[in-house]
mmCIF file of C-alpha atoms in Angstrom:
data_model
loop_
_atom_site.group_PDB
_atom_site.id
_atom_site.type_symbol
_atom_site.label_atom_id
_atom_site.label_comp_id
_atom_site.label_asym_id
_atom_site.label_seq_id
_atom_site.Cartn_x
_atom_site.Cartn_y
_atom_site.Cartn_z
ATOM 1 C CA MET A 154 0.709 0.293 0.185
ATOM 2 C CA THR A 155 1.330 3.589 -1.010
ATOM 3 C CA ASP A 156 -1.504 6.146 -0.351
ATOM 4 C CA SER A 157 -0.753 8.748 1.874
ATOM 5 C CA LEU A 158 -2.014 6.671 4.828
ATOM 6 C CA HIS A 159 0.004 3.763 4.174
ATOM 7 C CA PRO A 160 3.277 5.407 2.835
ATOM 8 C CA VAL A 161 6.525 3.280 1.328
ATOM 9 C CA PRO A 162 8.307 1.887 4.956
ATOM 10 C CA GLY A 163 10.902 4.621 5.404
ATOM 11 C CA ALA A 164 9.276 7.375 3.650
ATOM 12 C CA LEU A 165 8.789 9.158 6.969
ATOM 13 C CA PRO A 166 11.493 10.060 8.808
ATOM 14 C CA ARG A 167 13.518 8.529 11.592
ATOM 15 C CA PRO A 168 14.531 9.341 15.029
ATOM 16 C CA ALA A 169 18.592 10.714 13.550
ATOM 17 C CA ARG A 170 20.113 9.890 16.638
ATOM 18 C CA ARG A 171 18.601 8.705 20.160
ATOM 19 C CA THR A 172 20.275 11.651 22.417
ATOM 20 C CA LEU A 173 17.335 10.652 25.144
ATOM 21 C CA LEU A 174 18.829 7.429 25.471
ATOM 22 C CA GLY A 175 21.440 6.409 27.393
ATOM 23 C CA ALA A 176 22.880 2.667 26.678
ATOM 24 C CA ALA A 177 21.795 1.689 30.249
ATOM 25 C CA LEU A 178 17.956 1.935 29.807
ATOM 26 C CA GLY A 179 18.326 0.950 26.390
ATOM 27 C CA GLY A 180 16.364 4.155 25.382
ATOM 28 C CA ALA A 181 15.723 5.847 28.842
ATOM 29 C CA VAL A 182 15.849 9.687 29.119
ATOM 30 C CA ALA A 183 19.293 9.271 31.168
ATOM 31 C CA THR A 184 19.639 13.342 32.441
ATOM 32 C CA GLY A 185 17.180 14.630 35.658
ATOM 33 C CA LEU A 186 15.939 11.152 36.969
ATOM 34 C CA PRO A 187 15.197 11.241 41.102
ATOM 35 C CA GLN A 188 18.184 10.306 42.482
ATOM 36 C CA LEU A 189 17.641 7.614 45.351
ATOM 37 C CA THR A 190 18.670 7.606 48.263
ATOM 38 C CA GLY A 191 18.358 5.308 51.745
ATOM 39 C CA PRO A 192 17.841 1.627 51.270
ATOM 40 C CA ALA A 193 15.775 2.345 48.052
ATOM 41 C CA ALA A 194 19.421 3.317 46.328
ATOM 42 C CA ALA A 195 20.085 0.211 45.970
ATOM 43 C CA ALA A 196 17.227 0.043 43.433
ATOM 44 C CA SER A 197 18.191 0.123 39.618
ATOM 45 C CA TRP A 198 15.268 0.081 36.284
ATOM 46 C CA GLN A 199 15.674 -3.911 34.975
ATOM 47 C CA GLN A 200 15.013 -4.073 31.314
ATOM 48 C CA ARG A 201 11.965 -6.460 31.258
ATOM 49 C CA TRP A 202 10.760 -5.312 27.391
ATOM 50 C CA ALA A 203 12.196 -4.218 24.408
ATOM 51 C CA PRO A 204 9.856 -5.707 21.837
ATOM 52 C CA SER A 205 11.236 -5.187 17.312
ATOM 53 C CA ALA A 206 8.532 -4.391 15.816
ATOM 54 C CA ARG A 207 10.316 -5.830 12.435
ATOM 55 C CA THR A 208 10.630 -9.566 13.881
ATOM 56 C CA ASP A 209 8.085 -9.356 17.013
ATOM 57 C CA LYS A 210 5.640 -7.768 15.145
ATOM 58 C CA LEU A 211 2.432 -7.576 16.965
ATOM 59 C CA ALA A 212 3.117 -9.981 19.016
ATOM 60 C CA ALA A 213 5.069 -8.253 21.476
ATOM 61 C CA PHE A 214 1.956 -7.264 22.850
ATOM 62 C CA GLU A 215 -0.632 -9.404 25.508
ATOM 63 C CA THR A 216 -4.042 -8.082 22.924
ATOM 64 C CA ILE A 217 -4.797 -6.090 19.598
ATOM 65 C CA GLU A 218 -7.413 -3.748 19.724
ATOM 66 C CA ASP A 219 -8.005 -3.331 15.522
ATOM 67 C CA ASP A 220 -11.834 -2.500 14.958
ATOM 68 C CA ARG A 221 -13.718 -4.309 17.554
ATOM 69 C CA ALA A 222 -17.057 -3.607 15.543
ATOM 70 C CA ASP A 223 -15.836 -4.434 11.911
ATOM 71 C CA SER A 224 -16.747 -0.800 10.636
ATOM 72 C CA HIS A 225 -14.178 -0.613 8.118
ATOM 73 C CA PRO A 226 -12.894 -4.300 6.763
ATOM 74 C CA SER A 227 -11.693 -2.928 3.835
ATOM 75 C CA ALA A 228 -8.912 -1.094 5.550
ATOM 76 C CA SER A 229 -8.151 -3.686 8.238
ATOM 77 C CA PRO A 230 -5.557 -4.056 9.468
ATOM 78 C CA HIS A 231 -5.384 -0.442 11.192
ATOM 79 C CA ILE A 232 -2.452 -1.884 13.290
ATOM 80 C CA PHE A 233 0.879 -2.933 11.875
ATOM 81 C CA THR A 234 4.679 -2.272 11.519
ATOM 82 C CA GLU A 235 6.198 -1.076 8.635
ATOM 83 C CA GLY A 236 9.842 -1.818 9.328
ATOM 84 C CA ASP A 237 10.628 -0.666 12.833
ATOM 85 C CA ASN A 238 8.029 1.417 13.767
ATOM 86 C CA TYR A 239 4.387 0.356 14.904
ATOM 87 C CA ARG A 240 1.305 2.464 13.322
ATOM 88 C CA PHE A 241 -1.879 3.353 14.073
ATOM 89 C CA THR A 242 -3.600 4.634 11.150
ATOM 90 C CA MET A 243 -7.160 5.621 11.881
ATOM 91 C CA HIS A 244 -9.751 6.498 9.443
ATOM 92 C CA LEU A 245 -13.206 8.830 9.382
ATOM 93 C CA VAL A 246 -14.955 6.134 9.256
ATOM 94 C CA ASP A 247 -13.992 3.764 11.579
ATOM 95 C CA ARG A 248 -15.886 3.172 14.156
ATOM 96 C CA ASP A 249 -15.433 1.630 17.956
ATOM 97 C CA THR A 250 -18.302 -1.237 19.195
ATOM 98 C CA SER A 251 -19.731 2.094 21.133
ATOM 99 C CA THR A 252 -20.424 3.885 17.994
ATOM 100 C CA ASP A 253 -19.671 7.733 19.577
ATOM 101 C CA ARG A 254 -16.398 6.623 19.281
ATOM 102 C CA GLN A 255 -13.056 5.165 17.362
ATOM 103 C CA ARG A 256 -10.371 3.264 18.672
ATOM 104 C CA HIS A 257 -7.219 0.876 17.204
ATOM 105 C CA GLU A 258 -5.580 0.187 20.224
ATOM 106 C CA VAL A 259 -2.740 -2.884 21.598
ATOM 107 C CA THR A 260 -2.247 -3.621 25.076
ATOM 108 C CA GLY A 261 0.072 -4.731 27.489
ATOM 109 C CA MET A 262 3.259 -5.845 27.391
ATOM 110 C CA ARG A 263 4.608 -9.389 26.576
ATOM 111 C CA ASP A 264 8.397 -11.045 27.279
ATOM 112 C CA PRO A 265 9.193 -12.303 25.533
ATOM 113 C CA ALA A 266 6.983 -11.913 21.850
ATOM 114 C CA GLY A 267 4.157 -14.305 21.922
ATOM 115 C CA GLY A 268 4.677 -15.566 25.323
ATOM 116 C CA PRO A 269 3.730 -14.672 28.813
ATOM 117 C CA TYR A 270 2.219 -10.783 30.252
ATOM 118 C CA LEU A 271 3.980 -8.654 32.239
ATOM 119 C CA ARG A 272 1.505 -8.105 34.876
ATOM 120 C CA TRP A 273 2.366 -4.780 36.432
ATOM 121 C CA LYS A 274 1.708 -5.284 40.571
ATOM 122 C CA GLN A 275 0.168 -2.498 43.449
ATOM 123 C CA GLY A 276 3.444 -1.214 45.249
ATOM 124 C CA GLU A 277 5.600 -1.951 41.940
ATOM 125 C CA SER A 278 7.277 1.054 39.939
ATOM 126 C CA TRP A 279 7.252 0.703 36.076
ATOM 127 C CA ARG A 280 8.448 2.934 33.612
ATOM 128 C CA VAL A 281 8.363 2.818 29.651
ATOM 129 C CA THR A 282 10.177 4.528 26.780
ATOM 130 C CA TYR A 283 10.384 5.301 23.070
ATOM 131 C CA ALA A 284 9.260 7.718 20.336
ATOM 132 C CA MET A 285 6.918 8.569 18.845
ATOM 133 C CA TYR A 286 5.700 10.920 15.834
ATOM 134 C CA ILE A 287 2.891 12.452 15.373
ATOM 135 C CA PRO A 288 1.619 13.746 12.129
ATOM 136 C CA SER A 289 -0.602 16.701 11.588
ATOM 137 C CA THR A 290 -3.028 15.471 10.753
ATOM 138 C CA LEU A 291 -3.438 13.821 14.358
ATOM 139 C CA ARG A 292 -5.133 16.679 16.172
ATOM 140 C CA ALA A 293 -6.001 18.117 19.415
ATOM 141 C CA THR A 294 -9.632 17.620 19.868
ATOM 142 C CA THR A 295 -12.438 18.827 22.214
ATOM 143 C CA THR A 296 -13.016 16.056 23.217
ATOM 144 C CA PHE A 297 -11.297 13.073 24.707
ATOM 145 C CA THR A 298 -8.337 11.712 21.987
ATOM 146 C CA HIS A 299 -5.983 9.507 23.764
ATOM 147 C CA ILE A 300 -2.838 7.867 22.978
ATOM 148 C CA MET A 301 -1.826 6.170 25.960
ATOM 149 C CA GLN A 302 -3.966 4.629 28.544
ATOM 150 C CA MET A 303 -3.004 3.017 31.771
ATOM 151 C CA LYS A 304 -5.928 0.559 32.891
ATOM 152 C CA GLN A 305 -7.295 -1.958 35.063
ATOM 153 C CA PRO A 306 -7.683 -4.787 32.241
ATOM 154 C CA GLY A 307 -11.634 -5.600 31.963
ATOM 155 C CA THR A 308 -14.880 -4.890 30.390
ATOM 156 C CA GLY A 309 -15.910 -1.575 31.107
ATOM 157 C CA SER A 310 -13.505 -0.516 33.964
ATOM 158 C CA ALA A 311 -12.047 3.106 33.582
ATOM 159 C CA PRO A 312 -8.727 4.730 31.876
ATOM 160 C CA ILE A 313 -6.529 4.874 35.596
ATOM 161 C CA ILE A 314 -3.654 7.505 33.342
ATOM 162 C CA VAL A 315 -4.411 9.143 29.707
ATOM 163 C CA GLN A 316 -1.696 10.814 27.881
ATOM 164 C CA SER A 317 -4.243 12.418 25.403
ATOM 165 C CA LEU A 318 -4.175 15.619 22.958
ATOM 166 C CA ARG A 319 -6.352 18.422 23.931
ATOM 167 C CA ARG A 320 -8.089 21.800 22.845
ATOM 168 C CA VAL A 321 -7.216 24.096 25.946
ATOM 169 C CA GLY A 322 -8.794 27.759 24.902
ATOM 170 C CA GLY A 323 -8.750 26.449 21.412
ATOM 171 C CA ALA A 324 -4.779 25.371 21.553
ATOM 172 C CA GLN A 325 -3.280 21.911 20.345
ATOM 173 C CA THR A 326 -2.374 20.758 23.749
ATOM 174 C CA ILE A 327 -0.657 16.844 24.743
ATOM 175 C CA GLU A 328 -1.010 16.188 28.284
ATOM 176 C CA LEU A 329 -1.092 13.711 30.869
ATOM 177 C CA LYS A 330 -4.209 12.970 33.643
ATOM 178 C CA ILE A 331 -4.407 11.095 36.486
ATOM 179 C CA ALA A 332 -8.306 10.390 34.981
ATOM 180 C CA GLU A 333 -10.345 9.398 37.806
ATOM 181 C CA GLN A 334 -9.213 12.349 40.416
ATOM 182 C CA ASP A 335 -9.396 14.371 37.047
ATOM 183 C CA ILE A 336 -5.308 15.810 37.972
ATOM 184 C CA LEU A 337 -2.970 17.142 35.642
ATOM 185 C CA VAL A 338 0.302 15.857 35.465
ATOM 186 C CA GLY A 339 1.309 18.145 32.989
ATOM 187 C CA ARG A 340 0.659 19.512 29.552
ATOM 188 C CA THR A 341 2.829 21.318 27.079
ATOM 189 C CA PRO A 342 1.715 22.789 23.107
ATOM 190 C CA LEU A 343 1.548 19.847 20.693
ATOM 191 C CA ALA A 344 3.353 21.942 17.764
ATOM 192 C CA PRO A 345 6.026 21.397 18.528
ATOM 193 C CA LEU A 346 5.599 17.347 18.553
ATOM 194 C CA HIS A 347 3.945 17.224 15.118
ATOM 195 C CA ASP A 348 6.261 16.067 12.457
ATOM 196 C CA ALA A 349 8.726 14.898 14.029
ATOM 197 C CA TRP A 350 9.629 12.171 16.161
ATOM 198 C CA VAL A 351 9.505 12.540 20.099
ATOM 199 C CA ASP A 352 10.602 10.297 23.238
ATOM 200 C CA VAL A 353 8.627 9.552 25.970
ATOM 201 C CA ASP A 354 9.640 8.735 29.128
ATOM 202 C CA PHE A 355 6.494 7.636 31.268
ATOM 203 C CA GLN A 356 7.716 6.260 35.365
ATOM 204 C CA LEU A 357 4.760 5.046 37.413
ATOM 205 C CA THR A 358 4.773 3.795 41.157
ATOM 206 C CA ILE A 359 1.691 1.458 41.612
ATOM 207 C CA GLY A 360 -0.250 3.386 44.640
ATOM 208 C CA ASN A 361 -3.439 3.288 46.013
ATOM 209 C CA GLY A 362 -4.774 6.096 47.851
ATOM 210 C CA THR A 363 -1.762 8.625 47.984
ATOM 211 C CA SER A 364 0.953 6.207 47.673
ATOM 212 C CA GLY A 365 1.354 6.965 43.550
ATOM 213 C CA THR A 366 3.522 8.893 41.648
ATOM 214 C CA VAL A 367 3.922 9.969 38.240
ATOM 215 C CA ARG A 368 6.536 11.227 35.667
ATOM 216 C CA TRP A 369 6.360 12.363 32.085
ATOM 217 C CA ILE A 370 9.242 13.334 30.009
ATOM 218 C CA LEU A 371 9.122 14.620 26.302
ATOM 219 C CA ARG A 372 11.899 15.522 24.573
ATOM 220 C CA LYS A 373 12.808 16.042 21.031
ATOM 221 C CA GLY A 374 16.418 16.418 19.526
ATOM 222 C CA GLY A 375 18.382 18.011 23.165
ATOM 223 C CA THR A 376 15.412 19.303 23.935
ATOM 224 C CA THR A 377 13.057 18.802 27.042
ATOM 225 C CA LEU A 378 9.388 20.329 25.770
ATOM 226 C CA ILE A 379 7.973 19.096 29.428
ATOM 227 C CA ASP A 380 9.182 16.821 32.858
ATOM 228 C CA ALA A 381 6.372 17.052 35.166
ATOM 229 C CA ARG A 382 5.769 15.305 38.363
ATOM 230 C CA LYS A 383 2.760 14.051 40.551
ATOM 231 C CA THR A 384 3.395 11.956 43.899
ATOM 232 C CA GLY A 385 0.816 11.103 46.786
ATOM 233 C CA VAL A 386 -1.770 10.130 43.535
ATOM 234 C CA ASP A 387 -3.671 7.295 43.512
ATOM 235 C CA THR A 388 -2.817 4.659 40.801
ATOM 236 C CA PHE A 389 -4.327 1.809 41.123
ATOM 237 C CA LEU A 390 -7.855 0.332 40.648
ATOM 238 C CA ALA A 391 -7.851 -2.950 41.081
ATOM 239 C CA ASP A 392 -6.294 -6.643 40.091
ATOM 240 C CA ARG A 393 -3.111 -4.945 38.218
ATOM 241 C CA VAL A 394 -2.097 -1.999 35.890
ATOM 242 C CA ARG A 395 -2.048 -2.770 31.917
ATOM 243 C CA PRO A 396 -0.608 0.398 29.947
ATOM 244 C CA LYS A 397 -2.481 0.908 26.535
ATOM 245 C CA TRP A 398 -1.577 2.772 23.080
ATOM 246 C CA GLY A 399 -3.052 3.459 19.870
ATOM 247 C CA ILE A 400 -5.635 5.948 18.965
ATOM 248 C CA TYR A 401 -8.786 6.033 20.652
ATOM 249 C CA ARG A 402 -10.773 9.497 19.971
ATOM 250 C CA SER A 403 -14.719 10.904 20.755
ATOM 251 C CA LEU A 404 -16.544 11.587 17.556
ATOM 252 C CA GLY A 405 -17.760 14.314 19.829
ATOM 253 C CA ASP A 406 -15.139 16.993 18.660
ATOM 254 C CA THR A 407 -16.484 20.654 18.252
ATOM 255 C CA SER A 408 -13.310 22.035 16.414
ATOM 256 C CA ASP A 409 -13.567 20.237 13.171
ATOM 257 C CA SER A 410 -10.396 18.646 13.947
ATOM 258 C CA LEU A 411 -11.039 14.808 12.624
ATOM 259 C CA ARG A 412 -9.050 13.263 10.165
ATOM 260 C CA ASP A 413 -8.080 10.591 8.621
ATOM 261 C CA CYS A 414 -4.367 10.307 10.551
ATOM 262 C CA HIS A 415 -2.094 7.581 11.802
ATOM 263 C CA MET A 416 0.782 7.881 14.260
ATOM 264 C CA LEU A 417 4.100 5.903 14.960
ATOM 265 C CA LEU A 418 5.651 3.669 17.615
ATOM 266 C CA THR A 419 9.250 2.634 17.600
ATOM 267 C CA ASN A 420 12.638 1.477 20.458
ATOM 268 C CA MET A 421 9.333 0.854 22.451
ATOM 269 C CA ARG A 422 11.219 -0.553 26.431
ATOM 270 C CA GLY A 423 9.894 -1.241 29.645
ATOM 271 C CA TYR A 424 11.662 -1.408 32.770
ATOM 272 C CA GLN A 425 10.440 -2.029 36.386
ATOM 273 C CA LEU A 426 12.544 -1.242 39.614
ATOM 274 C CA ILE A 427 14.168 -3.678 41.538
#
């Protein structure tokens, strides 16, 4: 496929270098990390997940939610790999099982690919890093457009944390929120992310009540776009936390921002603090 939504692999720019990603973390931001003291000083981020889009394909993930309502079978698959990238393609005609929204997402992390999935449990600290390409066709909206979620697995469970593209005062932004408590972790303009590779570093301590912690870093080249952190927050519902990536958006946007679009992810890594 070689139309505008399915370019020849390699047609979009790849990250020129991994300035964010130190060798010790296989792609994670090394600068400005919180320093551990006392008994915790011996703990370190241990890599638990390092899928290759080229070789592992979608077997890297726990589940694939690709056009669950079978609304646009002629365009399937909507989630696939292009070289080293995971690609999520969304068309205006796509519909989820709830027809007021659209969803093409992957969930969880399998290590090794196709093997058991990793379980994020209460009291644990986890971290994911990856590079993200958001074209200018994937715009912020007045209603929800989520591109990463942390959820409790199960039908109907509410999101715990969402990374979203949101219109604020008419301006396009990208933000991270603790969803259930409606706590904003951080927000920054979306324009610098459009049509460029941006590195994401997301860190989570899973805690009930006030024992959770979240840190969210976005960098483009050598520039930090945002480095935000919240402590003393609730980051757990029940059972376990499971990450999700993709495009999940409402059709209720009032800013005329919905377009055929896509998103690319690459160099995905997962770590546990041990």
